[in-house]
Short mmCIF file of C-alpha atoms and ligand atoms in Angstrom, two decimals:
data_model
loop_
_atom_site.label_atom_id
_atom_site.label_comp_id
_atom_site.label_asym_id
_atom_site.label_seq_id
_atom_site.Cartn_x
_atom_site.Cartn_y
_atom_site.Cartn_z
CA MET A 1 232.32 195.86 60.03
CA THR A 2 232.02 199.45 58.90
CA LYS A 3 230.17 201.82 61.17
CA PHE A 4 227.07 201.77 58.92
CA LEU A 5 227.02 198.00 58.56
CA ARG A 6 227.31 197.68 62.32
CA LEU A 7 224.34 200.03 62.82
CA ASP A 8 222.32 198.01 60.28
CA PHE A 9 223.20 194.82 62.12
CA ILE A 10 222.15 196.30 65.48
CA ALA A 11 218.88 197.61 64.01
CA MET A 12 218.08 194.24 62.41
CA THR A 13 218.89 192.32 65.60
CA THR A 14 216.65 194.67 67.59
CA CYS A 15 213.77 194.14 65.11
CA VAL A 16 214.13 190.35 65.24
CA LEU A 17 214.22 190.41 69.05
CA ALA A 18 211.15 192.66 69.21
CA LEU A 19 209.31 190.34 66.81
CA LEU A 20 210.25 187.28 68.85
CA ILE A 21 209.03 188.92 72.07
CA THR A 22 205.74 189.91 70.36
CA MET A 23 205.25 186.37 69.05
CA THR A 24 206.01 184.54 72.26
CA SER A 25 204.45 186.72 74.99
CA PRO A 26 201.09 188.24 75.84
CA SER A 27 201.25 191.94 74.97
CA TRP A 28 201.82 193.05 78.56
CA ALA A 29 203.68 190.09 80.03
CA SER A 30 206.90 190.42 81.98
CA ASP A 31 207.12 194.20 81.94
CA GLY A 32 207.46 194.62 85.71
CA LYS A 33 203.99 196.08 86.19
CA ILE A 34 200.76 194.88 87.74
CA HIS A 35 197.92 195.48 85.25
CA ILE A 36 194.41 195.86 86.61
CA THR A 37 191.17 196.14 84.65
CA TRP A 38 187.88 196.71 86.48
CA LEU A 39 185.10 194.88 84.65
CA GLY A 40 182.38 196.35 86.89
CA HIS A 41 180.91 195.25 90.26
CA ALA A 42 183.42 192.85 91.91
CA ALA A 43 184.98 191.60 88.65
CA PHE A 44 188.64 192.43 87.98
CA GLN A 45 191.27 191.09 85.64
CA VAL A 46 194.78 191.29 87.08
CA THR A 47 197.99 190.42 85.24
CA SER A 48 201.15 190.00 87.31
CA PRO A 49 204.54 191.48 86.35
CA GLY A 50 205.49 188.00 85.11
CA GLY A 51 202.37 187.60 82.95
CA THR A 52 200.11 185.46 85.19
CA THR A 53 196.47 186.47 84.67
CA LEU A 54 193.83 186.18 87.38
CA LEU A 55 190.12 186.83 86.97
CA PHE A 56 188.28 187.80 90.16
CA ASP A 57 184.52 187.14 90.53
CA PRO A 58 183.79 187.13 86.77
CA PHE A 59 180.16 188.35 86.73
CA ILE A 60 180.31 189.72 83.20
CA LYS A 61 177.53 188.79 80.74
CA ASN A 62 174.62 189.95 82.91
CA ASN A 63 176.58 192.68 84.67
CA PRO A 64 174.81 195.95 83.82
CA LYS A 65 178.06 197.90 84.31
CA THR A 66 180.41 195.77 82.20
CA PRO A 67 181.13 197.67 78.97
CA GLU A 68 179.96 195.88 75.81
CA LYS A 69 183.46 195.16 74.49
CA PHE A 70 184.24 193.10 77.62
CA LYS A 71 181.12 190.90 77.35
CA ASP A 72 182.50 188.41 74.82
CA LEU A 73 183.77 185.66 77.11
CA SER A 74 186.12 184.19 74.48
CA GLN A 75 188.59 187.03 75.20
CA TYR A 76 189.29 185.71 78.71
CA LYS A 77 192.18 183.26 79.04
CA PRO A 78 193.11 183.55 82.72
CA ASP A 79 195.48 181.19 84.47
CA ALA A 80 193.03 181.10 87.37
CA ILE A 81 189.57 182.38 88.30
CA LEU A 82 189.20 183.44 91.95
CA LEU A 83 185.72 183.16 93.48
CA THR A 84 185.06 184.93 96.78
CA HIS A 85 181.71 183.22 97.41
CA SER A 86 178.72 181.50 95.83
CA HIS A 87 176.39 184.42 95.07
CA GLY A 88 175.45 184.94 91.42
CA ASP A 89 176.97 188.43 91.22
CA HIS A 90 180.36 186.80 91.93
CA VAL A 91 180.32 183.32 90.36
CA GLY A 92 178.83 184.87 87.22
CA ASP A 93 180.43 183.31 84.15
CA ALA A 94 183.11 181.31 85.96
CA GLU A 95 181.93 177.92 84.70
CA ALA A 96 181.72 179.06 81.07
CA ILE A 97 185.13 180.77 81.13
CA ALA A 98 186.77 177.78 82.84
CA ALA A 99 185.28 175.40 80.27
CA ALA A 100 186.37 177.52 77.30
CA SER A 101 189.81 178.59 78.53
CA GLY A 102 191.03 175.68 80.67
CA ALA A 103 191.55 178.06 83.61
CA LYS A 104 191.83 176.71 87.13
CA VAL A 105 189.14 177.88 89.57
CA ILE A 106 190.06 178.80 93.15
CA GLY A 107 187.45 179.00 95.90
CA VAL A 108 186.17 177.31 99.03
CA PHE A 109 186.40 173.54 98.68
CA ASP A 110 182.69 172.92 99.38
CA HIS A 111 181.56 175.70 97.09
CA LEU A 112 183.54 174.44 94.10
CA LYS A 113 181.94 170.98 94.48
CA SER A 114 178.57 172.62 93.71
CA LEU A 115 179.79 174.04 90.38
CA GLU A 116 180.01 172.33 87.02
CA LEU A 117 183.71 172.64 86.34
CA PRO A 118 185.92 170.75 83.90
CA GLU A 119 187.81 167.77 85.31
CA GLY A 120 190.83 168.96 87.29
CA ALA A 121 189.90 172.65 87.21
CA ALA A 122 188.85 173.02 90.85
CA MET A 123 191.43 174.26 93.35
CA GLY A 124 189.46 174.25 96.57
CA GLY A 125 190.79 175.53 99.87
CA ASN A 126 189.91 177.32 103.08
CA PRO A 127 191.02 180.50 104.88
CA GLY A 128 194.71 180.14 105.70
CA GLY A 129 195.35 178.06 102.57
CA LYS A 130 197.29 179.13 99.52
CA PHE A 131 197.97 178.16 95.93
CA LYS A 132 200.87 178.90 93.60
CA VAL A 133 199.66 180.09 90.18
CA GLY A 134 202.40 181.00 87.69
CA ASP A 135 204.60 183.60 89.38
CA VAL A 136 202.07 184.56 92.09
CA THR A 137 200.84 183.05 95.36
CA VAL A 138 197.11 183.25 96.02
CA ASN A 139 196.26 183.28 99.74
CA LEU A 140 192.74 182.58 100.98
CA VAL A 141 191.72 184.89 103.85
CA PRO A 142 188.47 185.37 105.80
CA ALA A 143 185.61 187.66 104.86
CA MET A 144 182.44 188.34 106.84
CA HIS A 145 179.41 187.65 104.64
CA SER A 146 177.28 184.64 103.60
CA SER A 147 177.78 181.93 100.98
CA SER A 148 175.25 179.21 100.28
CA PRO A 149 175.84 176.68 98.90
CA GLY A 150 179.49 176.55 99.70
CA GLY A 151 180.30 177.03 103.31
CA ARG A 152 181.76 180.47 103.76
CA PRO A 153 182.94 183.60 101.97
CA LEU A 154 186.57 184.49 101.28
CA GLY A 155 188.87 187.38 100.58
CA TYR A 156 192.15 186.91 98.69
CA VAL A 157 195.68 188.20 99.06
CA VAL A 158 197.78 187.78 95.92
CA GLN A 159 201.54 187.97 96.52
CA PHE A 160 203.62 188.97 93.50
CA ALA A 161 207.20 187.86 92.83
CA ASP A 162 208.50 191.43 93.29
CA GLY A 163 207.30 191.48 96.92
CA ARG A 164 204.13 193.49 96.39
CA SER A 165 200.68 192.16 97.24
CA LEU A 166 197.04 192.81 96.45
CA TYR A 167 194.09 192.23 98.81
CA ASP A 168 190.56 191.65 97.48
CA THR A 169 188.28 192.05 100.50
CA GLY A 170 185.41 190.14 98.86
CA ASP A 171 181.96 191.03 100.11
CA THR A 172 182.37 191.85 103.77
CA TRP A 173 181.74 193.89 106.84
CA ILE A 174 184.74 195.44 108.61
CA PHE A 175 186.29 192.93 111.02
CA GLY A 176 189.14 192.98 113.51
CA ASP A 177 191.16 190.29 111.71
CA MET A 178 191.81 192.85 108.96
CA ALA A 179 194.60 193.94 111.31
CA LEU A 180 196.15 190.46 110.93
CA ILE A 181 195.77 190.58 107.15
CA ASP A 182 197.78 193.82 107.18
CA GLU A 183 200.33 192.48 109.68
CA ILE A 184 200.94 189.29 107.69
CA PHE A 185 200.73 190.58 104.10
CA SER A 186 200.96 194.41 104.17
CA PRO A 187 198.93 194.70 100.96
CA ASN A 188 200.01 197.47 98.57
CA ILE A 189 196.77 197.44 96.58
CA ILE A 190 193.27 196.80 97.96
CA PHE A 191 190.02 196.06 96.12
CA LEU A 192 187.60 197.40 98.70
CA GLN A 193 183.99 196.33 98.94
CA ALA A 194 182.09 199.61 99.46
CA GLY A 195 178.62 198.86 98.08
CA GLY A 196 176.44 199.08 101.19
CA GLY A 197 172.71 198.41 100.74
CA PRO A 198 171.30 195.47 102.71
CA TYR A 199 174.24 193.23 101.85
CA ASN A 200 177.56 194.76 102.86
CA GLN A 201 179.45 197.48 104.65
CA ASP A 202 178.68 200.95 103.27
CA PRO A 203 181.34 203.41 102.05
CA ARG A 204 181.64 205.06 105.48
CA ILE A 205 182.46 201.75 107.20
CA ALA A 206 184.70 200.73 104.29
CA ALA A 207 186.68 203.97 104.79
CA LEU A 208 186.99 203.24 108.51
CA GLY A 209 188.40 199.77 107.78
CA ILE A 210 191.12 201.23 105.57
CA LYS A 211 192.00 203.98 108.05
CA LYS A 212 192.03 201.64 111.02
CA TYR A 213 193.82 198.61 109.64
CA PHE A 214 195.79 199.28 106.43
CA LYS A 215 198.68 201.27 104.95
CA ALA A 216 198.09 200.43 101.27
CA ASP A 217 199.42 202.63 98.46
CA THR A 218 196.28 202.16 96.38
CA VAL A 219 192.67 201.53 97.39
CA ILE A 220 190.16 200.75 94.63
CA PRO A 221 186.50 200.75 95.78
CA MET A 222 184.18 198.21 94.10
CA HIS A 223 180.75 196.55 94.30
CA TYR A 224 178.89 199.88 94.22
CA GLY A 225 176.63 201.56 91.66
CA THR A 226 175.70 198.30 89.89
CA TRP A 227 172.03 198.58 90.87
CA PRO A 228 170.08 201.40 92.59
CA ILE A 229 169.94 199.41 95.86
CA LEU A 230 173.72 199.81 96.25
CA SER A 231 175.65 202.96 97.16
CA GLY A 232 176.38 205.21 94.20
CA GLU A 233 179.65 206.75 93.06
CA ASP A 234 178.80 210.12 94.69
CA GLU A 235 178.48 208.48 98.11
CA VAL A 236 181.68 206.48 97.58
CA LYS A 237 183.56 209.64 96.62
CA ALA A 238 182.12 211.57 99.57
CA GLU A 239 183.04 208.92 102.15
CA LEU A 240 186.29 207.61 100.68
CA GLY A 241 187.57 210.68 98.84
CA ALA A 242 189.96 211.64 101.65
CA THR A 243 191.31 208.09 102.09
CA ALA A 244 195.05 207.82 101.35
CA GLY A 245 195.69 206.17 97.97
CA ILE A 246 192.06 206.16 96.90
CA LYS A 247 191.57 205.44 93.21
CA ILE A 248 188.07 205.67 91.76
CA MET A 249 187.89 203.64 88.54
CA GLN A 250 185.13 203.31 85.96
CA PRO A 251 184.05 199.88 84.69
CA GLY A 252 186.33 199.07 81.75
CA ASP A 253 189.20 201.21 83.06
CA SER A 254 192.71 199.74 83.23
CA SER A 255 195.61 200.88 85.38
CA ASP A 256 199.24 199.85 85.79
CA PHE A 257 201.02 199.69 89.14
ZN1 LIG B 1 178.03 190.70 96.08
#
């Protein structure tokens, strides 16, 4: 081959490969990064480096903080939906998204029995249990809150294939077993309940939990500012602003890690 022909061949092969990758993969699959989108309140979409998509507490349609472009449920095609507990601001649109997308739903065994889920969608467990979903492992861990119907609330630790992990505290008060969650999983990223009001730990206690028990690289506060009864962003920034790795997101924001 002449030099120019060889260059043409390389360019054409590259184009064909790029096209094949575009046709066969989600746009951000398998790029080595963890992609996180905050949908407002406790709802997050997380895509693993290998392309596994998880939807946490998908309270979307009636969520006053979810940006309009994220309200159309047909855009969600997660591999699994993770429910921390049975309250409406967490279960949200889980049943509708599971029915439309075929996603599995992970939660407390007794809670999932109370939902109308498609046949075979429920993956019920208890604290200490775990499920393999695509290239991630989803671990069920304790949280200190209420959950009726459905037994008890949960947090989640998602372990990625590259060794990193993400901890969603769920709705909770600070508790001593957070030390065990750090000892066992050493989460790199934490979704931190910091909403206060009558329901949960406030931003000051949330900050104490991080300082006392964790060494995460990134801490993303959530569950605040949705309604006036909850702590606002100013309070979250004031109490958590000095926390190592703190990342204040806005609903609709995406970040790569
Ligand atoms: Zn809540």
